[in-house]
Structures are given as structure tokens and as C-alpha cells.
């Protein structure tokens, strides 16, 4: 049975190389697809993983945080994060590492 599986995987791999070009898919990937399909999973698409937040320009964000605090020194970290659409921890990191602020409301 494993010989048939290996031959079947090789044939699929060869056909993919012919139709899609060299480097389109590895033999190991084809073998994993076959195993997955035989185990009842009928898709060759990867599961979507949650998207990581987009990286942001930290200097630009630090400048925005500084500007907002100059306008209103009583702004909390939560208010800053909401106003700038940044995470709480990002604003906190900007305040402590970029701006060297220590006395900002955390609520």
C-alpha cells in the first residue's frame, strides 16, 4: 500500500511540475496532502492564522504621543491608545522607552 501511495504522490508531483513549473510544490508537500485527504481533510489550503498587527513607525507614533500629552498632560494611557489606535502596551512602551515619561495615568 505504501508503494502505491509513494508512486501516486510521485505522479501527482510530476504533473504539478509540468503544469505549474519547477519549484511550485515539493514532493513532501504532495505527500502531506495525500495523507491529509486520506485522513478526511479535503482541502489543500492552509488554515488562516490571525493576522499580526501591522508594524508602525515608532518615531512618528512617539511624536504623536508627545504632541497629545503637550496639549493635555492629564491624558491616560488608555485615552492615548484609543485616540491613536495603538495598543495600550505600545503607548506604554513609547512613554517609557522613547519619551522617558514615568508619571502618566495608567487608567
mmCIF file of N, CA and C in Angstrom:
data_model
loop_
_atom_site.group_PDB
_atom_site.id
_atom_site.type_symbol
_atom_site.label_atom_id
_atom_site.label_comp_id
_atom_site.label_asym_id
_atom_site.label_seq_id
_atom_site.Cartn_x
_atom_site.Cartn_y
_atom_site.Cartn_z
ATOM 1 N N UNK A 1 0.825 -1.197 0.000
ATOM 2 C CA UNK A 1 0.000 0.000 0.000
ATOM 3 C C UNK A 1 0.871 1.264 0.000
ATOM 4 N N UNK A 2 1.983 1.251 0.807
ATOM 5 C CA UNK A 2 2.827 2.439 0.857
ATOM 6 C C UNK A 2 3.536 2.664 -0.472
ATOM 7 N N UNK A 3 3.868 1.560 -1.218
ATOM 8 C CA UNK A 3 4.470 1.694 -2.533
ATOM 9 C C UNK A 3 3.532 2.377 -3.507
ATOM 10 N N UNK A 4 2.255 2.010 -3.438
ATOM 11 C CA UNK A 4 1.247 2.644 -4.294
ATOM 12 C C UNK A 4 1.114 4.120 -3.929
ATOM 13 N N UNK A 5 1.099 4.412 -2.620
ATOM 14 C CA UNK A 5 0.994 5.804 -2.178
ATOM 15 C C UNK A 5 2.167 6.629 -2.680
ATOM 16 N N UNK A 6 3.369 6.071 -2.569
ATOM 17 C CA UNK A 6 4.567 6.784 -2.994
ATOM 18 C C UNK A 6 4.525 7.028 -4.497
ATOM 19 N N UNK A 7 4.139 5.996 -5.246
ATOM 20 C CA UNK A 7 4.062 6.143 -6.703
ATOM 21 C C UNK A 7 3.009 7.180 -7.084
ATOM 22 N N UNK A 8 1.864 7.131 -6.407
ATOM 23 C CA UNK A 8 0.770 8.065 -6.651
ATOM 24 C C UNK A 8 1.232 9.501 -6.368
ATOM 25 N N UNK A 9 1.933 9.692 -5.249
ATOM 26 C CA UNK A 9 2.462 11.011 -4.896
ATOM 27 C C UNK A 9 3.482 11.507 -5.907
ATOM 28 N N UNK A 10 4.343 10.598 -6.381
ATOM 29 C CA UNK A 10 5.330 10.959 -7.398
ATOM 30 C C UNK A 10 4.655 11.410 -8.686
ATOM 31 N N UNK A 11 3.601 10.664 -9.085
ATOM 32 C CA UNK A 11 2.873 11.021 -10.311
ATOM 33 C C UNK A 11 2.217 12.400 -10.185
ATOM 34 N N UNK A 12 1.593 12.648 -9.060
ATOM 35 C CA UNK A 12 0.962 13.952 -8.836
ATOM 36 C C UNK A 12 2.018 15.046 -8.868
ATOM 37 N N UNK A 13 3.123 14.808 -8.183
ATOM 38 C CA UNK A 13 4.206 15.792 -8.133
ATOM 39 C C UNK A 13 4.726 16.092 -9.541
ATOM 40 N N UNK A 14 4.948 15.051 -10.357
ATOM 41 C CA UNK A 14 5.427 15.247 -11.731
ATOM 42 C C UNK A 14 4.435 16.079 -12.542
ATOM 43 N N UNK A 15 3.158 15.785 -12.399
ATOM 44 C CA UNK A 15 2.134 16.534 -13.131
ATOM 45 C C UNK A 15 2.098 18.005 -12.701
ATOM 46 N N UNK A 16 2.253 18.236 -11.419
ATOM 47 C CA UNK A 16 2.287 19.622 -10.934
ATOM 48 C C UNK A 16 3.505 20.368 -11.470
ATOM 49 N N UNK A 17 4.632 19.697 -11.528
ATOM 50 C CA UNK A 17 5.837 20.329 -12.066
ATOM 51 C C UNK A 17 5.650 20.676 -13.542
ATOM 52 N N UNK A 18 4.980 19.793 -14.273
ATOM 53 C CA UNK A 18 4.726 20.041 -15.698
ATOM 54 C C UNK A 18 3.778 21.225 -15.875
ATOM 55 N N UNK A 19 2.703 21.238 -15.104
ATOM 56 C CA UNK A 19 1.686 22.278 -15.300
ATOM 57 C C UNK A 19 2.006 23.587 -14.585
ATOM 58 N N UNK A 20 2.653 23.522 -13.424
ATOM 59 C CA UNK A 20 2.888 24.724 -12.622
ATOM 60 C C UNK A 20 4.324 25.220 -12.662
ATOM 61 N N UNK A 21 5.237 24.379 -13.097
ATOM 62 C CA UNK A 21 6.629 24.784 -13.188
ATOM 63 C C UNK A 21 7.455 24.307 -12.009
ATOM 64 N N UNK A 22 8.763 24.269 -12.252
ATOM 65 C CA UNK A 22 9.702 23.804 -11.233
ATOM 66 C C UNK A 22 9.635 24.711 -10.000
ATOM 67 N N UNK A 23 9.663 24.099 -8.842
ATOM 68 C CA UNK A 23 9.632 24.864 -7.601
ATOM 69 C C UNK A 23 8.232 25.234 -7.133
ATOM 70 N N UNK A 24 7.208 24.801 -7.871
ATOM 71 C CA UNK A 24 5.847 25.174 -7.480
ATOM 72 C C UNK A 24 5.395 24.457 -6.216
ATOM 73 N N UNK A 25 5.805 23.201 -6.056
ATOM 74 C CA UNK A 25 5.424 22.433 -4.883
ATOM 75 C C UNK A 25 6.431 21.288 -4.709
ATOM 76 N N UNK A 26 6.720 20.967 -3.479
ATOM 77 C CA UNK A 26 7.670 19.880 -3.229
ATOM 78 C C UNK A 26 6.943 18.544 -3.172
ATOM 79 N N UNK A 27 7.701 17.482 -3.386
ATOM 80 C CA UNK A 27 7.148 16.135 -3.272
ATOM 81 C C UNK A 27 6.615 15.906 -1.862
ATOM 82 N N UNK A 28 7.324 16.402 -0.864
ATOM 83 C CA UNK A 28 6.893 16.240 0.532
ATOM 84 C C UNK A 28 5.528 16.897 0.761
ATOM 85 N N UNK A 29 5.305 18.058 0.164
ATOM 86 C CA UNK A 29 4.005 18.729 0.296
ATOM 87 C C UNK A 29 2.898 17.877 -0.311
ATOM 88 N N UNK A 30 3.149 17.324 -1.490
ATOM 89 C CA UNK A 30 2.170 16.449 -2.135
ATOM 90 C C UNK A 30 1.878 15.243 -1.246
ATOM 91 N N UNK A 31 2.914 14.648 -0.663
ATOM 92 C CA UNK A 31 2.719 13.511 0.226
ATOM 93 C C UNK A 31 1.872 13.883 1.435
ATOM 94 N N UNK A 32 2.103 15.081 1.977
ATOM 95 C CA UNK A 32 1.296 15.544 3.119
ATOM 96 C C UNK A 32 -0.148 15.788 2.706
ATOM 97 N N UNK A 33 -0.362 16.303 1.497
ATOM 98 C CA UNK A 33 -1.729 16.498 1.001
ATOM 99 C C UNK A 33 -2.456 15.166 0.913
ATOM 100 N N UNK A 34 -1.782 14.168 0.342
ATOM 101 C CA UNK A 34 -2.399 12.840 0.196
ATOM 102 C C UNK A 34 -2.764 12.273 1.561
ATOM 103 N N UNK A 35 -1.838 12.362 2.497
ATOM 104 C CA UNK A 35 -2.092 11.871 3.856
ATOM 105 C C UNK A 35 -3.276 12.606 4.479
ATOM 106 N N UNK A 36 -3.310 13.906 4.325
ATOM 107 C CA UNK A 36 -4.380 14.716 4.881
ATOM 108 C C UNK A 36 -5.735 14.347 4.274
ATOM 109 N N UNK A 37 -5.774 14.185 2.969
ATOM 110 C CA UNK A 37 -7.028 13.826 2.291
ATOM 111 C C UNK A 37 -7.495 12.447 2.742
ATOM 112 N N UNK A 38 -6.575 11.528 2.853
ATOM 113 C CA UNK A 38 -6.941 10.173 3.301
ATOM 114 C C UNK A 38 -7.433 10.156 4.742
ATOM 115 N N UNK A 39 -7.009 11.144 5.534
ATOM 116 C CA UNK A 39 -7.468 11.237 6.921
ATOM 117 C C UNK A 39 -8.758 12.037 7.054
ATOM 118 N N UNK A 40 -9.358 12.385 5.921
ATOM 119 C CA UNK A 40 -10.657 13.047 5.948
ATOM 120 C C UNK A 40 -10.610 14.555 5.820
ATOM 121 N N UNK A 41 -9.456 15.114 5.578
ATOM 122 C CA UNK A 41 -9.357 16.560 5.383
ATOM 123 C C UNK A 41 -9.296 16.807 3.885
ATOM 124 N N UNK A 42 -10.290 17.488 3.356
ATOM 125 C CA UNK A 42 -10.419 17.601 1.909
ATOM 126 C C UNK A 42 -10.011 18.967 1.370
ATOM 127 N N UNK A 43 -9.007 19.552 1.948
ATOM 128 C CA UNK A 43 -8.535 20.835 1.444
ATOM 129 C C UNK A 43 -7.018 20.846 1.399
ATOM 130 N N UNK A 44 -6.478 21.570 0.452
ATOM 131 C CA UNK A 44 -5.026 21.723 0.366
ATOM 132 C C UNK A 44 -4.622 23.131 0.772
ATOM 133 N N UNK A 45 -5.596 23.925 1.203
ATOM 134 C CA UNK A 45 -5.303 25.295 1.622
ATOM 135 C C UNK A 45 -4.909 25.323 3.081
ATOM 136 N N UNK A 46 -3.969 26.206 3.401
ATOM 137 C CA UNK A 46 -3.556 26.373 4.788
ATOM 138 C C UNK A 46 -4.671 27.040 5.571
ATOM 139 N N UNK A 47 -4.740 26.700 6.847
ATOM 140 C CA UNK A 47 -5.668 27.407 7.726
ATOM 141 C C UNK A 47 -5.177 28.832 7.872
ATOM 142 N N UNK A 48 -6.111 29.750 7.871
ATOM 143 C CA UNK A 48 -5.732 31.141 8.060
ATOM 144 C C UNK A 48 -5.398 31.379 9.518
ATOM 145 N N UNK A 49 -4.268 31.986 9.746
ATOM 146 C CA UNK A 49 -3.907 32.326 11.117
ATOM 147 C C UNK A 49 -4.220 33.796 11.334
ATOM 148 N N UNK A 50 -4.452 34.177 12.567
ATOM 149 C CA UNK A 50 -4.761 35.576 12.821
ATOM 150 C C UNK A 50 -3.627 36.458 12.311
ATOM 151 N N UNK A 51 -4.035 37.545 11.720
ATOM 152 C CA UNK A 51 -3.037 38.460 11.170
ATOM 153 C C UNK A 51 -2.362 39.237 12.284
ATOM 154 N N UNK A 52 -1.067 39.332 12.193
ATOM 155 C CA UNK A 52 -0.333 40.125 13.175
ATOM 156 C C UNK A 52 -0.615 41.591 12.921
ATOM 157 N N UNK A 53 -0.592 42.381 13.982
ATOM 158 C CA UNK A 53 -0.796 43.815 13.770
ATOM 159 C C UNK A 53 0.284 44.369 12.855
ATOM 160 N N UNK A 54 -0.097 45.336 12.077
ATOM 161 C CA UNK A 54 0.856 45.986 11.190
ATOM 162 C C UNK A 54 1.882 46.726 12.033
ATOM 163 N N UNK A 55 3.136 46.657 11.600
ATOM 164 C CA UNK A 55 4.149 47.400 12.336
ATOM 165 C C UNK A 55 3.947 48.889 12.061
ATOM 166 N N UNK A 56 4.296 49.682 13.000
ATOM 167 C CA UNK A 56 4.082 51.108 12.863
ATOM 168 C C UNK A 56 5.394 51.838 13.030
ATOM 169 N N UNK A 57 5.432 53.035 12.510
ATOM 170 C CA UNK A 57 6.629 53.851 12.628
ATOM 171 C C UNK A 57 6.700 54.386 14.046
ATOM 172 N N UNK A 58 7.608 53.875 14.833
ATOM 173 C CA UNK A 58 7.660 54.220 16.252
ATOM 174 C C UNK A 58 8.042 55.685 16.485
ATOM 175 N N UNK A 59 8.876 56.254 15.630
ATOM 176 C CA UNK A 59 9.244 57.665 15.807
ATOM 177 C C UNK A 59 8.041 58.571 15.558
ATOM 178 N N UNK A 60 7.283 58.242 14.547
ATOM 179 C CA UNK A 60 6.072 59.013 14.240
ATOM 180 C C UNK A 60 5.064 58.892 15.380
ATOM 181 N N UNK A 61 4.884 57.674 15.888
ATOM 182 C CA UNK A 61 3.955 57.458 16.999
ATOM 183 C C UNK A 61 4.421 58.180 18.254
ATOM 184 N N UNK A 62 5.714 58.155 18.525
ATOM 185 C CA UNK A 62 6.250 58.851 19.699
ATOM 186 C C UNK A 62 5.976 60.343 19.586
ATOM 187 N N UNK A 63 6.133 60.878 18.394
ATOM 188 C CA UNK A 63 5.868 62.289 18.170
ATOM 189 C C UNK A 63 4.385 62.614 18.406
ATOM 190 N N UNK A 64 3.499 61.729 17.967
ATOM 191 C CA UNK A 64 2.058 61.936 18.179
ATOM 192 C C UNK A 64 1.704 61.859 19.664
ATOM 193 N N UNK A 65 2.277 60.890 20.364
ATOM 194 C CA UNK A 65 2.024 60.761 21.808
ATOM 195 C C UNK A 65 2.509 62.019 22.525
ATOM 196 N N UNK A 66 3.711 62.452 22.203
ATOM 197 C CA UNK A 66 4.277 63.658 22.824
ATOM 198 C C UNK A 66 3.368 64.874 22.567
ATOM 199 N N UNK A 67 2.924 65.022 21.347
ATOM 200 C CA UNK A 67 2.072 66.144 20.978
ATOM 201 C C UNK A 67 0.751 66.136 21.753
ATOM 202 N N UNK A 68 0.129 64.960 21.849
ATOM 203 C CA UNK A 68 -1.132 64.865 22.598
ATOM 204 C C UNK A 68 -0.930 65.183 24.077
ATOM 205 N N UNK A 69 0.172 64.721 24.638
ATOM 206 C CA UNK A 69 0.446 64.986 26.057
ATOM 207 C C UNK A 69 0.787 66.459 26.306
ATOM 208 N N UNK A 70 1.415 67.099 25.340
ATOM 209 C CA UNK A 70 1.697 68.528 25.491
ATOM 210 C C UNK A 70 0.398 69.327 25.495
ATOM 211 N N UNK A 71 -0.571 68.881 24.665
ATOM 212 C CA UNK A 71 -1.883 69.544 24.622
ATOM 213 C C UNK A 71 -2.694 69.270 25.879
ATOM 214 N N UNK A 72 -2.585 68.062 26.407
ATOM 215 C CA UNK A 72 -3.351 67.687 27.595
ATOM 216 C C UNK A 72 -2.540 66.693 28.431
ATOM 217 N N UNK A 73 -1.768 67.183 29.384
ATOM 218 C CA UNK A 73 -0.907 66.314 30.192
ATOM 219 C C UNK A 73 -1.663 65.311 31.063
ATOM 220 N N UNK A 74 -2.971 65.481 31.207
ATOM 221 C CA UNK A 74 -3.745 64.583 32.059
ATOM 222 C C UNK A 74 -4.331 63.393 31.296
ATOM 223 N N UNK A 75 -3.976 63.239 30.033
ATOM 224 C CA UNK A 75 -4.472 62.088 29.266
ATOM 225 C C UNK A 75 -3.913 60.790 29.840
ATOM 226 N N UNK A 76 -4.760 59.789 29.911
ATOM 227 C CA UNK A 76 -4.321 58.473 30.397
ATOM 228 C C UNK A 76 -3.731 57.662 29.237
ATOM 229 N N UNK A 77 -3.053 56.609 29.577
ATOM 230 C CA UNK A 77 -2.509 55.713 28.555
ATOM 231 C C UNK A 77 -3.652 55.144 27.717
ATOM 232 N N UNK A 78 -4.730 54.790 28.386
ATOM 233 C CA UNK A 78 -5.883 54.234 27.671
ATOM 234 C C UNK A 78 -6.464 55.249 26.684
ATOM 235 N N UNK A 79 -6.562 56.498 27.092
ATOM 236 C CA UNK A 79 -7.087 57.541 26.202
ATOM 237 C C UNK A 79 -6.133 57.753 25.016
ATOM 238 N N UNK A 80 -4.838 57.792 25.301
ATOM 239 C CA UNK A 80 -3.852 57.946 24.230
ATOM 240 C C UNK A 80 -3.950 56.780 23.246
ATOM 241 N N UNK A 81 -4.042 55.576 23.773
ATOM 242 C CA UNK A 81 -4.101 54.410 22.902
ATOM 243 C C UNK A 81 -5.362 54.430 22.043
ATOM 244 N N UNK A 82 -6.462 54.862 22.623
ATOM 245 C CA UNK A 82 -7.711 54.954 21.876
ATOM 246 C C UNK A 82 -7.631 56.046 20.802
ATOM 247 N N UNK A 83 -7.122 57.216 21.181
ATOM 248 C CA UNK A 83 -7.016 58.336 20.236
ATOM 249 C C UNK A 83 -6.102 58.018 19.063
ATOM 250 N N UNK A 84 -5.057 57.241 19.308
ATOM 251 C CA UNK A 84 -4.059 56.962 18.270
ATOM 252 C C UNK A 84 -4.233 55.597 17.602
ATOM 253 N N UNK A 85 -5.243 54.842 18.055
ATOM 254 C CA UNK A 85 -5.476 53.484 17.536
ATOM 255 C C UNK A 85 -4.236 52.606 17.671
ATOM 256 N N UNK A 86 -3.609 52.724 18.832
ATOM 257 C CA UNK A 86 -2.457 51.893 19.164
ATOM 258 C C UNK A 86 -2.827 51.060 20.382
ATOM 259 N N UNK A 87 -2.146 49.951 20.566
ATOM 260 C CA UNK A 87 -2.426 49.140 21.740
ATOM 261 C C UNK A 87 -1.920 49.848 22.999
ATOM 262 N N UNK A 88 -2.519 49.478 24.114
ATOM 263 C CA UNK A 88 -2.133 50.032 25.407
ATOM 264 C C UNK A 88 -0.637 49.832 25.644
ATOM 265 N N UNK A 89 -0.167 48.595 25.372
ATOM 266 C CA UNK A 89 1.241 48.286 25.630
ATOM 267 C C UNK A 89 2.180 49.058 24.704
ATOM 268 N N UNK A 90 1.740 49.349 23.485
ATOM 269 C CA UNK A 90 2.564 50.146 22.571
ATOM 270 C C UNK A 90 2.725 51.559 23.104
ATOM 271 N N UNK A 91 1.627 52.153 23.550
ATOM 272 C CA UNK A 91 1.697 53.513 24.110
ATOM 273 C C UNK A 91 2.558 53.507 25.362
ATOM 274 N N UNK A 92 2.377 52.520 26.202
ATOM 275 C CA UNK A 92 3.166 52.419 27.428
ATOM 276 C C UNK A 92 4.662 52.309 27.104
ATOM 277 N N UNK A 93 4.992 51.500 26.112
ATOM 278 C CA UNK A 93 6.393 51.335 25.695
ATOM 279 C C UNK A 93 6.962 52.643 25.137
ATOM 280 N N UNK A 94 6.168 53.356 24.332
ATOM 281 C CA UNK A 94 6.607 54.648 23.789
ATOM 282 C C UNK A 94 6.886 55.621 24.927
ATOM 283 N N UNK A 95 5.976 55.658 25.895
ATOM 284 C CA UNK A 95 6.128 56.593 27.019
ATOM 285 C C UNK A 95 7.379 56.305 27.838
ATOM 286 N N UNK A 96 7.639 55.047 28.101
ATOM 287 C CA UNK A 96 8.752 54.711 28.989
ATOM 288 C C UNK A 96 10.097 54.616 28.277
ATOM 289 N N UNK A 97 10.117 54.108 27.055
ATOM 290 C CA UNK A 97 11.411 53.915 26.386
ATOM 291 C C UNK A 97 11.775 55.043 25.436
ATOM 292 N N UNK A 98 10.804 55.560 24.704
ATOM 293 C CA UNK A 98 11.097 56.614 23.724
ATOM 294 C C UNK A 98 11.079 58.003 24.355
ATOM 295 N N UNK A 99 10.083 58.250 25.213
ATOM 296 C CA UNK A 99 9.904 59.592 25.756
ATOM 297 C C UNK A 99 10.388 59.730 27.193
ATOM 298 N N UNK A 100 10.717 58.630 27.799
ATOM 299 C CA UNK A 100 11.200 58.598 29.189
ATOM 300 C C UNK A 100 10.230 59.277 30.159
ATOM 301 N N UNK A 101 8.918 59.083 29.905
ATOM 302 C CA UNK A 101 7.890 59.589 30.801
ATOM 303 C C UNK A 101 7.616 58.528 31.845
ATOM 304 N N UNK A 102 7.389 58.951 33.069
ATOM 305 C CA UNK A 102 7.096 57.980 34.130
ATOM 306 C C UNK A 102 5.757 58.262 34.818
ATOM 307 N N UNK A 103 5.290 59.494 34.771
ATOM 308 C CA UNK A 103 4.088 59.859 35.518
ATOM 309 C C UNK A 103 2.909 60.117 34.593
ATOM 310 N N UNK A 104 2.417 59.053 33.975
ATOM 311 C CA UNK A 104 1.240 59.149 33.117
ATOM 312 C C UNK A 104 0.195 58.235 33.711
ATOM 313 N N UNK A 105 -1.050 58.722 33.714
ATOM 314 C CA UNK A 105 -2.133 57.917 34.260
ATOM 315 C C UNK A 105 -2.249 56.618 33.482
ATOM 316 N N UNK A 106 -2.396 55.519 34.201
ATOM 317 C CA UNK A 106 -2.481 54.225 33.520
ATOM 318 C C UNK A 106 -3.914 53.800 33.243
ATOM 319 N N UNK A 107 -4.879 54.550 33.744
ATOM 320 C CA UNK A 107 -6.272 54.174 33.533
ATOM 321 C C UNK A 107 -6.836 54.857 32.323
#
